[in-house]
mmCIF file with all atom_site columns, C-alpha atoms in Angstrom:
data_model
loop_
_atom_site.group_PDB
_atom_site.id
_atom_site.type_symbol
_atom_site.label_atom_id
_atom_site.label_alt_id
_atom_site.label_comp_id
_atom_site.label_asym_id
_atom_site.label_entity_id
_atom_site.label_seq_id
_atom_site.pdbx_PDB_ins_code
_atom_site.Cartn_x
_atom_site.Cartn_y
_atom_site.Cartn_z
_atom_site.occupancy
_atom_site.B_iso_or_equiv
_atom_site.pdbx_formal_charge
_atom_site.auth_seq_id
_atom_site.auth_comp_id
_atom_site.auth_asym_id
_atom_site.auth_atom_id
_atom_site.pdbx_PDB_model_num
ATOM 1   C CA . UNK A 1 1   ? 4.766   -2.913  7.673   1.00 59.00 ? 148 UNK A CA 1
ATOM 2   C CA . UNK A 1 2   ? 8.288   -3.459  8.806   1.00 64.00 ? 149 UNK A CA 1
ATOM 3   C CA . UNK A 1 3   ? 11.079  -5.764  7.853   1.00 68.00 ? 150 UNK A CA 1
ATOM 4   C CA . UNK A 1 4   ? 13.191  -7.918  10.135  1.00 77.00 ? 151 UNK A CA 1
ATOM 5   C CA . UNK A 1 5   ? 16.930  -8.374  9.573   1.00 81.00 ? 152 UNK A CA 1
ATOM 6   C CA . UNK A 1 6   ? 17.544  -10.981 6.904   1.00 83.00 ? 153 UNK A CA 1
ATOM 7   C CA . UNK A 1 7   ? 14.094  -10.744 5.279   1.00 90.00 ? 154 UNK A CA 1
ATOM 8   C CA . UNK A 1 8   ? 14.185  -10.727 1.496   1.00 93.00 ? 155 UNK A CA 1
ATOM 9   C CA . UNK A 1 9   ? 12.386  -7.949  -0.351  1.00 92.00 ? 156 UNK A CA 1
ATOM 10  C CA . UNK A 1 10  ? 11.957  -7.270  -4.041  1.00 93.00 ? 157 UNK A CA 1
ATOM 11  C CA . UNK A 1 11  ? 11.893  -4.017  -5.961  1.00 92.00 ? 158 UNK A CA 1
ATOM 12  C CA . UNK A 1 12  ? 9.407   -4.255  -8.835  1.00 90.00 ? 159 UNK A CA 1
ATOM 13  C CA . UNK A 1 13  ? 8.447   -0.589  -9.207  1.00 85.00 ? 160 UNK A CA 1
ATOM 14  C CA . UNK A 1 14  ? 10.170  1.896   -11.467 1.00 84.00 ? 161 UNK A CA 1
ATOM 15  C CA . UNK A 1 15  ? 12.268  4.413   -9.537  1.00 82.00 ? 162 UNK A CA 1
ATOM 16  C CA . UNK A 1 16  ? 9.813   7.089   -10.748 1.00 80.00 ? 163 UNK A CA 1
ATOM 17  C CA . UNK A 1 17  ? 6.925   5.416   -8.891  1.00 80.00 ? 164 UNK A CA 1
ATOM 18  C CA . UNK A 1 18  ? 6.507   6.281   -5.215  1.00 76.00 ? 165 UNK A CA 1
ATOM 19  C CA . UNK A 1 19  ? 6.160   2.616   -4.157  1.00 78.00 ? 166 UNK A CA 1
ATOM 20  C CA . UNK A 1 20  ? 9.841   2.233   -5.059  1.00 84.00 ? 167 UNK A CA 1
ATOM 21  C CA . UNK A 1 21  ? 10.723  4.246   -1.933  1.00 83.00 ? 168 UNK A CA 1
ATOM 22  C CA . UNK A 1 22  ? 9.132   1.558   0.253   1.00 82.00 ? 169 UNK A CA 1
ATOM 23  C CA . UNK A 1 23  ? 10.593  -1.298  -1.776  1.00 87.00 ? 170 UNK A CA 1
ATOM 24  C CA . UNK A 1 24  ? 14.154  0.052   -1.820  1.00 87.00 ? 171 UNK A CA 1
ATOM 25  C CA . UNK A 1 25  ? 14.590  1.689   1.552   1.00 87.00 ? 172 UNK A CA 1
ATOM 26  C CA . UNK A 1 26  ? 12.742  -0.660  3.881   1.00 86.00 ? 173 UNK A CA 1
ATOM 27  C CA . UNK A 1 27  ? 15.010  -3.688  3.436   1.00 86.00 ? 174 UNK A CA 1
ATOM 28  C CA . UNK A 1 28  ? 18.150  -1.556  3.149   1.00 86.00 ? 175 UNK A CA 1
ATOM 29  C CA . UNK A 1 29  ? 17.485  0.328   6.397   1.00 89.00 ? 176 UNK A CA 1
ATOM 30  C CA . UNK A 1 30  ? 16.432  -2.669  8.497   1.00 88.00 ? 177 UNK A CA 1
ATOM 31  C CA . UNK A 1 31  ? 19.090  -5.253  7.685   1.00 89.00 ? 178 UNK A CA 1
ATOM 32  C CA . UNK A 1 32  ? 17.041  -7.003  5.035   1.00 90.00 ? 179 UNK A CA 1
ATOM 33  C CA . UNK A 1 33  ? 18.116  -8.239  1.643   1.00 92.00 ? 180 UNK A CA 1
ATOM 34  C CA . UNK A 1 34  ? 16.970  -6.570  -1.590  1.00 93.00 ? 181 UNK A CA 1
ATOM 35  C CA . UNK A 1 35  ? 16.566  -8.137  -5.020  1.00 94.00 ? 182 UNK A CA 1
ATOM 36  C CA . UNK A 1 36  ? 15.811  -5.896  -8.014  1.00 94.00 ? 183 UNK A CA 1
ATOM 37  C CA . UNK A 1 37  ? 13.268  -7.487  -10.363 1.00 95.00 ? 184 UNK A CA 1
ATOM 38  C CA . UNK A 1 38  ? 14.848  -7.887  -13.810 1.00 95.00 ? 185 UNK A CA 1
ATOM 39  C CA . UNK A 1 39  ? 13.228  -5.693  -16.439 1.00 92.00 ? 186 UNK A CA 1
ATOM 40  C CA . UNK A 1 40  ? 12.221  -8.647  -18.607 1.00 93.00 ? 187 UNK A CA 1
ATOM 41  C CA . UNK A 1 41  ? 10.097  -10.081 -15.763 1.00 93.00 ? 188 UNK A CA 1
ATOM 42  C CA . UNK A 1 42  ? 8.225   -6.911  -14.826 1.00 90.00 ? 189 UNK A CA 1
ATOM 43  C CA . UNK A 1 43  ? 5.432   -7.454  -17.365 1.00 91.00 ? 190 UNK A CA 1
ATOM 44  C CA . UNK A 1 44  ? 4.853   -11.162 -16.755 1.00 95.00 ? 191 UNK A CA 1
ATOM 45  C CA . UNK A 1 45  ? 3.215   -12.091 -13.431 1.00 96.00 ? 192 UNK A CA 1
ATOM 46  C CA . UNK A 1 46  ? 3.841   -15.824 -13.850 1.00 96.00 ? 193 UNK A CA 1
ATOM 47  C CA . UNK A 1 47  ? 7.555   -15.324 -14.500 1.00 97.00 ? 194 UNK A CA 1
ATOM 48  C CA . UNK A 1 48  ? 7.732   -12.782 -11.655 1.00 97.00 ? 195 UNK A CA 1
ATOM 49  C CA . UNK A 1 49  ? 6.235   -15.218 -9.120  1.00 97.00 ? 196 UNK A CA 1
ATOM 50  C CA . UNK A 1 50  ? 8.687   -17.919 -10.278 1.00 97.00 ? 197 UNK A CA 1
ATOM 51  C CA . UNK A 1 51  ? 11.543  -15.460 -9.750  1.00 97.00 ? 198 UNK A CA 1
ATOM 52  C CA . UNK A 1 52  ? 10.167  -14.592 -6.287  1.00 97.00 ? 199 UNK A CA 1
ATOM 53  C CA . UNK A 1 53  ? 10.154  -18.298 -5.371  1.00 98.00 ? 200 UNK A CA 1
ATOM 54  C CA . UNK A 1 54  ? 13.718  -18.732 -6.663  1.00 97.00 ? 201 UNK A CA 1
ATOM 55  C CA . UNK A 1 55  ? 14.956  -15.752 -4.593  1.00 97.00 ? 202 UNK A CA 1
ATOM 56  C CA . UNK A 1 56  ? 12.828  -16.609 -1.510  1.00 96.00 ? 203 UNK A CA 1
ATOM 57  C CA . UNK A 1 57  ? 11.180  -13.167 -1.530  1.00 96.00 ? 204 UNK A CA 1
ATOM 58  C CA . UNK A 1 58  ? 9.140   -12.698 1.651   1.00 95.00 ? 205 UNK A CA 1
ATOM 59  C CA . UNK A 1 59  ? 8.120   -9.051  1.195   1.00 94.00 ? 206 UNK A CA 1
ATOM 60  C CA . UNK A 1 60  ? 6.969   -7.406  -2.029  1.00 94.00 ? 207 UNK A CA 1
ATOM 61  C CA . UNK A 1 61  ? 4.844   -4.779  -3.728  1.00 92.00 ? 208 UNK A CA 1
ATOM 62  C CA . UNK A 1 62  ? 2.516   -6.229  -6.334  1.00 94.00 ? 209 UNK A CA 1
ATOM 63  C CA . UNK A 1 63  ? 0.368   -4.040  -8.559  1.00 91.00 ? 210 UNK A CA 1
ATOM 64  C CA . UNK A 1 64  ? -3.388  -4.673  -8.399  1.00 94.00 ? 211 UNK A CA 1
ATOM 65  C CA . UNK A 1 65  ? -3.412  -6.168  -11.906 1.00 95.00 ? 212 UNK A CA 1
ATOM 66  C CA . UNK A 1 66  ? -1.089  -8.940  -10.651 1.00 96.00 ? 213 UNK A CA 1
ATOM 67  C CA . UNK A 1 67  ? -3.275  -9.544  -7.593  1.00 97.00 ? 214 UNK A CA 1
ATOM 68  C CA . UNK A 1 68  ? -6.278  -9.881  -9.925  1.00 97.00 ? 215 UNK A CA 1
ATOM 69  C CA . UNK A 1 69  ? -4.310  -12.359 -12.076 1.00 97.00 ? 216 UNK A CA 1
ATOM 70  C CA . UNK A 1 70  ? -3.360  -14.379 -8.974  1.00 98.00 ? 217 UNK A CA 1
ATOM 71  C CA . UNK A 1 71  ? -7.010  -14.380 -7.891  1.00 97.00 ? 218 UNK A CA 1
ATOM 72  C CA . UNK A 1 72  ? -8.028  -16.242 -11.074 1.00 97.00 ? 219 UNK A CA 1
ATOM 73  C CA . UNK A 1 73  ? -6.345  -19.397 -9.646  1.00 98.00 ? 220 UNK A CA 1
ATOM 74  C CA . UNK A 1 74  ? -4.805  -18.601 -6.250  1.00 97.00 ? 221 UNK A CA 1
ATOM 75  C CA . UNK A 1 75  ? -4.187  -22.216 -5.177  1.00 97.00 ? 222 UNK A CA 1
ATOM 76  C CA . UNK A 1 76  ? -1.951  -22.845 -8.190  1.00 97.00 ? 223 UNK A CA 1
ATOM 77  C CA . UNK A 1 77  ? -0.378  -19.415 -8.583  1.00 98.00 ? 224 UNK A CA 1
ATOM 78  C CA . UNK A 1 78  ? 0.596   -18.994 -4.924  1.00 98.00 ? 225 UNK A CA 1
ATOM 79  C CA . UNK A 1 79  ? 1.840   -22.564 -4.384  1.00 97.00 ? 226 UNK A CA 1
ATOM 80  C CA . UNK A 1 80  ? 5.347   -22.558 -2.919  1.00 96.00 ? 227 UNK A CA 1
ATOM 81  C CA . UNK A 1 81  ? 5.569   -18.776 -2.695  1.00 97.00 ? 228 UNK A CA 1
ATOM 82  C CA . UNK A 1 82  ? 7.358   -17.723 0.538   1.00 97.00 ? 229 UNK A CA 1
ATOM 83  C CA . UNK A 1 83  ? 5.649   -14.304 0.563   1.00 96.00 ? 230 UNK A CA 1
ATOM 84  C CA . UNK A 1 84  ? 4.746   -13.111 4.093   1.00 95.00 ? 231 UNK A CA 1
ATOM 85  C CA . UNK A 1 85  ? 4.181   -9.368  3.573   1.00 94.00 ? 232 UNK A CA 1
ATOM 86  C CA . UNK A 1 86  ? 2.427   -7.790  0.608   1.00 95.00 ? 233 UNK A CA 1
ATOM 87  C CA . UNK A 1 87  ? 2.006   -4.112  -0.181  1.00 93.00 ? 234 UNK A CA 1
ATOM 88  C CA . UNK A 1 88  ? -0.503  -3.259  -2.893  1.00 93.00 ? 235 UNK A CA 1
ATOM 89  C CA . UNK A 1 89  ? -2.843  -0.413  -3.708  1.00 89.00 ? 236 UNK A CA 1
ATOM 90  C CA . UNK A 1 90  ? -3.033  2.509   -6.119  1.00 79.00 ? 237 UNK A CA 1
ATOM 91  C CA . UNK A 1 91  ? -5.994  0.978   -7.984  1.00 87.00 ? 238 UNK A CA 1
ATOM 92  C CA . UNK A 1 92  ? -9.218  -0.624  -6.841  1.00 89.00 ? 239 UNK A CA 1
ATOM 93  C CA . UNK A 1 93  ? -9.212  -4.283  -5.826  1.00 93.00 ? 240 UNK A CA 1
ATOM 94  C CA . UNK A 1 94  ? -11.885 -6.442  -4.293  1.00 95.00 ? 241 UNK A CA 1
ATOM 95  C CA . UNK A 1 95  ? -11.347 -7.096  -0.633  1.00 96.00 ? 242 UNK A CA 1
ATOM 96  C CA . UNK A 1 96  ? -12.149 -10.780 -1.243  1.00 97.00 ? 243 UNK A CA 1
ATOM 97  C CA . UNK A 1 97  ? -9.234  -11.153 -3.707  1.00 97.00 ? 244 UNK A CA 1
ATOM 98  C CA . UNK A 1 98  ? -6.828  -10.061 -0.986  1.00 97.00 ? 245 UNK A CA 1
ATOM 99  C CA . UNK A 1 99  ? -8.561  -12.276 1.577   1.00 97.00 ? 246 UNK A CA 1
ATOM 100 C CA . UNK A 1 100 ? -8.223  -15.321 -0.701  1.00 97.00 ? 247 UNK A CA 1
ATOM 101 C CA . UNK A 1 101 ? -4.466  -14.723 -0.835  1.00 98.00 ? 248 UNK A CA 1
ATOM 102 C CA . UNK A 1 102 ? -4.318  -15.002 2.968   1.00 97.00 ? 249 UNK A CA 1
ATOM 103 C CA . UNK A 1 103 ? -6.214  -18.305 2.763   1.00 97.00 ? 250 UNK A CA 1
ATOM 104 C CA . UNK A 1 104 ? -3.568  -19.776 0.441   1.00 97.00 ? 251 UNK A CA 1
ATOM 105 C CA . UNK A 1 105 ? -0.562  -18.194 2.190   1.00 97.00 ? 252 UNK A CA 1
ATOM 106 C CA . UNK A 1 106 ? -1.196  -18.616 5.925   1.00 94.00 ? 253 UNK A CA 1
ATOM 107 C CA . UNK A 1 107 ? 0.472   -15.831 7.888   1.00 94.00 ? 254 UNK A CA 1
ATOM 108 C CA . UNK A 1 108 ? 0.490   -13.415 4.951   1.00 97.00 ? 255 UNK A CA 1
ATOM 109 C CA . UNK A 1 109 ? 0.152   -9.798  6.114   1.00 96.00 ? 256 UNK A CA 1
ATOM 110 C CA . UNK A 1 110 ? -1.389  -7.445  3.569   1.00 96.00 ? 257 UNK A CA 1
ATOM 111 C CA . UNK A 1 111 ? -1.226  -3.670  3.432   1.00 94.00 ? 258 UNK A CA 1
ATOM 112 C CA . UNK A 1 112 ? -3.608  -2.078  0.941   1.00 95.00 ? 259 UNK A CA 1
ATOM 113 C CA . UNK A 1 113 ? -2.156  1.429   0.846   1.00 90.00 ? 260 UNK A CA 1
ATOM 114 C CA . UNK A 1 114 ? -3.886  4.538   -0.415  1.00 87.00 ? 261 UNK A CA 1
ATOM 115 C CA . UNK A 1 115 ? -2.874  8.158   -0.519  1.00 78.00 ? 262 UNK A CA 1
ATOM 116 C CA . UNK A 1 116 ? -2.910  11.307  -2.561  1.00 70.00 ? 263 UNK A CA 1
ATOM 117 C CA . UNK A 1 117 ? 0.131   11.921  -4.742  1.00 66.00 ? 264 UNK A CA 1
ATOM 118 C CA . UNK A 1 118 ? 1.571   14.476  -2.336  1.00 66.00 ? 265 UNK A CA 1
ATOM 119 C CA . UNK A 1 119 ? 1.850   11.776  0.362   1.00 68.00 ? 266 UNK A CA 1
ATOM 120 C CA . UNK A 1 120 ? 4.773   10.215  -1.594  1.00 68.00 ? 267 UNK A CA 1
ATOM 121 C CA . UNK A 1 121 ? 3.753   6.686   -0.712  1.00 76.00 ? 268 UNK A CA 1
ATOM 122 C CA . UNK A 1 122 ? 0.494   6.160   1.125   1.00 82.00 ? 269 UNK A CA 1
ATOM 123 C CA . UNK A 1 123 ? -1.331  7.875   3.971   1.00 84.00 ? 270 UNK A CA 1
ATOM 124 C CA . UNK A 1 124 ? -3.984  5.308   4.810   1.00 88.00 ? 271 UNK A CA 1
ATOM 125 C CA . UNK A 1 125 ? -3.708  1.555   5.135   1.00 91.00 ? 272 UNK A CA 1
ATOM 126 C CA . UNK A 1 126 ? -6.107  -1.351  5.319   1.00 94.00 ? 273 UNK A CA 1
ATOM 127 C CA . UNK A 1 127 ? -4.609  -4.486  6.858   1.00 95.00 ? 274 UNK A CA 1
ATOM 128 C CA . UNK A 1 128 ? -7.365  -7.024  7.433   1.00 94.00 ? 275 UNK A CA 1
ATOM 129 C CA . UNK A 1 129 ? -9.181  -7.949  4.216   1.00 96.00 ? 276 UNK A CA 1
ATOM 130 C CA . UNK A 1 130 ? -12.278 -10.059 4.681   1.00 96.00 ? 277 UNK A CA 1
ATOM 131 C CA . UNK A 1 131 ? -14.203 -12.317 2.279   1.00 97.00 ? 278 UNK A CA 1
ATOM 132 C CA . UNK A 1 132 ? -16.286 -9.414  0.956   1.00 96.00 ? 279 UNK A CA 1
ATOM 133 C CA . UNK A 1 133 ? -16.942 -8.853  -2.756  1.00 95.00 ? 280 UNK A CA 1
ATOM 134 C CA . UNK A 1 134 ? -16.601 -5.082  -2.522  1.00 95.00 ? 281 UNK A CA 1
ATOM 135 C CA . UNK A 1 135 ? -13.898 -2.550  -3.295  1.00 94.00 ? 282 UNK A CA 1
ATOM 136 C CA . UNK A 1 136 ? -11.221 -2.754  -0.659  1.00 94.00 ? 283 UNK A CA 1
ATOM 137 C CA . UNK A 1 137 ? -11.620 0.108   1.842   1.00 91.00 ? 284 UNK A CA 1
ATOM 138 C CA . UNK A 1 138 ? -8.787  2.644   2.018   1.00 88.00 ? 285 UNK A CA 1
ATOM 139 C CA . UNK A 1 139 ? -8.416  1.940   5.732   1.00 90.00 ? 286 UNK A CA 1
ATOM 140 C CA . UNK A 1 140 ? -7.324  4.328   8.447   1.00 90.00 ? 287 UNK A CA 1
ATOM 141 C CA . UNK A 1 141 ? -4.737  7.103   8.484   1.00 88.00 ? 288 UNK A CA 1
ATOM 142 C CA . UNK A 1 142 ? -1.222  5.997   9.346   1.00 85.00 ? 289 UNK A CA 1
ATOM 143 C CA . UNK A 1 143 ? -0.105  6.747   12.918  1.00 84.00 ? 290 UNK A CA 1
ATOM 144 C CA . UNK A 1 144 ? 0.662   10.429  13.416  1.00 81.00 ? 291 UNK A CA 1
ATOM 145 C CA . UNK A 1 145 ? -1.411  11.570  10.434  1.00 82.00 ? 292 UNK A CA 1
ATOM 146 C CA . UNK A 1 146 ? -4.934  12.785  9.766   1.00 83.00 ? 293 UNK A CA 1
ATOM 147 C CA . UNK A 1 147 ? -7.083  12.547  6.675   1.00 84.00 ? 294 UNK A CA 1
ATOM 148 C CA . UNK A 1 148 ? -10.094 14.659  5.755   1.00 85.00 ? 295 UNK A CA 1
ATOM 149 C CA . UNK A 1 149 ? -12.729 14.436  3.073   1.00 86.00 ? 296 UNK A CA 1
ATOM 150 C CA . UNK A 1 150 ? -13.187 17.997  1.828   1.00 88.00 ? 297 UNK A CA 1
ATOM 151 C CA . UNK A 1 151 ? -15.400 19.762  -0.680  1.00 90.00 ? 298 UNK A CA 1
ATOM 152 C CA . UNK A 1 152 ? -14.243 22.235  -3.340  1.00 88.00 ? 299 UNK A CA 1
ATOM 153 C CA . UNK A 1 153 ? -14.029 25.021  -0.734  1.00 89.00 ? 300 UNK A CA 1
ATOM 154 C CA . UNK A 1 154 ? -11.699 22.856  1.422   1.00 87.00 ? 301 UNK A CA 1
ATOM 155 C CA . UNK A 1 155 ? -14.465 22.374  4.013   1.00 89.00 ? 302 UNK A CA 1
ATOM 156 C CA . UNK A 1 156 ? -15.208 18.966  5.586   1.00 90.00 ? 303 UNK A CA 1
ATOM 157 C CA . UNK A 1 157 ? -18.123 17.105  4.027   1.00 91.00 ? 304 UNK A CA 1
ATOM 158 C CA . UNK A 1 158 ? -20.698 15.181  6.104   1.00 91.00 ? 305 UNK A CA 1
ATOM 159 C CA . UNK A 1 159 ? -20.420 11.370  6.271   1.00 86.00 ? 306 UNK A CA 1
ATOM 160 C CA . UNK A 1 160 ? -21.511 9.708   3.034   1.00 87.00 ? 307 UNK A CA 1
ATOM 161 C CA . UNK A 1 161 ? -20.872 12.783  0.846   1.00 90.00 ? 308 UNK A CA 1
ATOM 162 C CA . UNK A 1 162 ? -18.286 12.546  -1.936  1.00 89.00 ? 309 UNK A CA 1
ATOM 163 C CA . UNK A 1 163 ? -15.271 14.805  -1.570  1.00 88.00 ? 310 UNK A CA 1
ATOM 164 C CA . UNK A 1 164 ? -11.531 14.970  -1.995  1.00 86.00 ? 311 UNK A CA 1
ATOM 165 C CA . UNK A 1 165 ? -9.283  12.948  0.329   1.00 82.00 ? 312 UNK A CA 1
ATOM 166 C CA . UNK A 1 166 ? -6.744  15.345  1.795   1.00 81.00 ? 313 UNK A CA 1
ATOM 167 C CA . UNK A 1 167 ? -3.903  14.808  4.236   1.00 78.00 ? 314 UNK A CA 1
ATOM 168 C CA . UNK A 1 168 ? -3.383  17.299  7.041   1.00 72.00 ? 315 UNK A CA 1
ATOM 169 C CA . UNK A 1 169 ? -0.658  18.526  9.276   1.00 60.00 ? 316 UNK A CA 1
ATOM 170 C CA . UNK A 1 170 ? -0.340  16.776  12.628  1.00 57.00 ? 317 UNK A CA 1
ATOM 171 C CA . UNK A 1 171 ? -2.165  18.178  15.645  1.00 54.00 ? 318 UNK A CA 1
ATOM 172 C CA . UNK A 1 172 ? -0.488  20.924  17.678  1.00 56.00 ? 319 UNK A CA 1
ATOM 173 C CA . UNK A 1 173 ? 2.223   19.773  20.048  1.00 55.00 ? 320 UNK A CA 1
ATOM 174 C CA . UNK A 1 174 ? 5.930   18.955  20.057  1.00 53.00 ? 321 UNK A CA 1
ATOM 175 C CA . UNK A 1 175 ? 7.364   18.663  16.543  1.00 48.00 ? 322 UNK A CA 1
ATOM 176 C CA . UNK A 1 176 ? 10.466  17.073  15.181  1.00 49.00 ? 323 UNK A CA 1
ATOM 177 C CA . UNK A 1 177 ? 10.902  19.913  12.700  1.00 49.00 ? 324 UNK A CA 1
ATOM 178 C CA . UNK A 1 178 ? 9.775   23.473  12.178  1.00 48.00 ? 325 UNK A CA 1
ATOM 179 C CA . UNK A 1 179 ? 6.066   24.145  11.520  1.00 49.00 ? 326 UNK A CA 1
ATOM 180 C CA . UNK A 1 180 ? 4.979   24.217  7.867   1.00 48.00 ? 327 UNK A CA 1
ATOM 181 C CA . UNK A 1 181 ? 4.708   27.583  6.151   1.00 48.00 ? 328 UNK A CA 1
ATOM 182 C CA . UNK A 1 182 ? 1.261   28.765  5.015   1.00 47.00 ? 329 UNK A CA 1
ATOM 183 C CA . UNK A 1 183 ? 2.381   28.612  1.358   1.00 48.00 ? 330 UNK A CA 1
ATOM 184 C CA . UNK A 1 184 ? 3.127   24.866  1.626   1.00 46.00 ? 331 UNK A CA 1
ATOM 185 C CA . UNK A 1 185 ? -0.520  23.977  1.060   1.00 47.00 ? 332 UNK A CA 1
ATOM 186 C CA . UNK A 1 186 ? -1.181  22.007  4.237   1.00 46.00 ? 333 UNK A CA 1
ATOM 187 C CA . UNK A 1 187 ? -4.632  21.899  5.745   1.00 48.00 ? 334 UNK A CA 1
ATOM 188 C CA . UNK A 1 188 ? -4.808  23.038  9.381   1.00 47.00 ? 335 UNK A CA 1
ATOM 189 C CA . UNK A 1 189 ? -5.679  20.187  11.717  1.00 46.00 ? 336 UNK A CA 1
ATOM 190 C CA . UNK A 1 190 ? -9.254  20.550  12.934  1.00 48.00 ? 337 UNK A CA 1
ATOM 191 C CA . UNK A 1 191 ? -11.608 17.804  13.902  1.00 45.00 ? 338 UNK A CA 1
ATOM 192 C CA . UNK A 1 192 ? -14.300 16.689  11.503  1.00 43.00 ? 339 UNK A CA 1
ATOM 193 C CA . UNK A 1 193 ? -17.582 16.517  13.366  1.00 41.00 ? 340 UNK A CA 1
ATOM 194 C CA . UNK A 1 194 ? -20.668 14.677  12.159  1.00 37.00 ? 341 UNK A CA 1
ATOM 195 C CA . UNK A 1 195 ? -23.493 17.055  11.244  1.00 38.00 ? 342 UNK A CA 1
#
């Protein structure tokens, strides 16, 4: 999700949380405007949404707990909110809760991001929530990345088998930087084939 010059973003996350990288750098590197959420508003979703209206925030990260709160009465809680781009994730949410937000904020683009801690922010994204009462899928790997579901021996698991989501180095080819060293813990890129 990008930002156009002049778009207003908010920074809700603590600087120690990886989502803060997205919140802080995206508007500042694309000509947007950044508003830091005051500390006293961070724990109160109703006050936060009022502040977002007052500052005409169009792009924001909201934690899943706030999305769940909004979903209790989306028509009232989203009324007048200029939000057009929402990043959320980290915890499970129903896909339908995100879909209902798009019904009350026409044109809202949602990114449900997921990724292991070592990804810094997220490595997969789901952009098109539907009206389904299920956990929101983690989506697809971001462009230029690969994800694997591996077992305890770091071997790919067959479809439908539980494993660990692991990011991998990009496929062989031209690189912008030097190749990773073996001690950096990356997984060699190799296709996962159905068995």
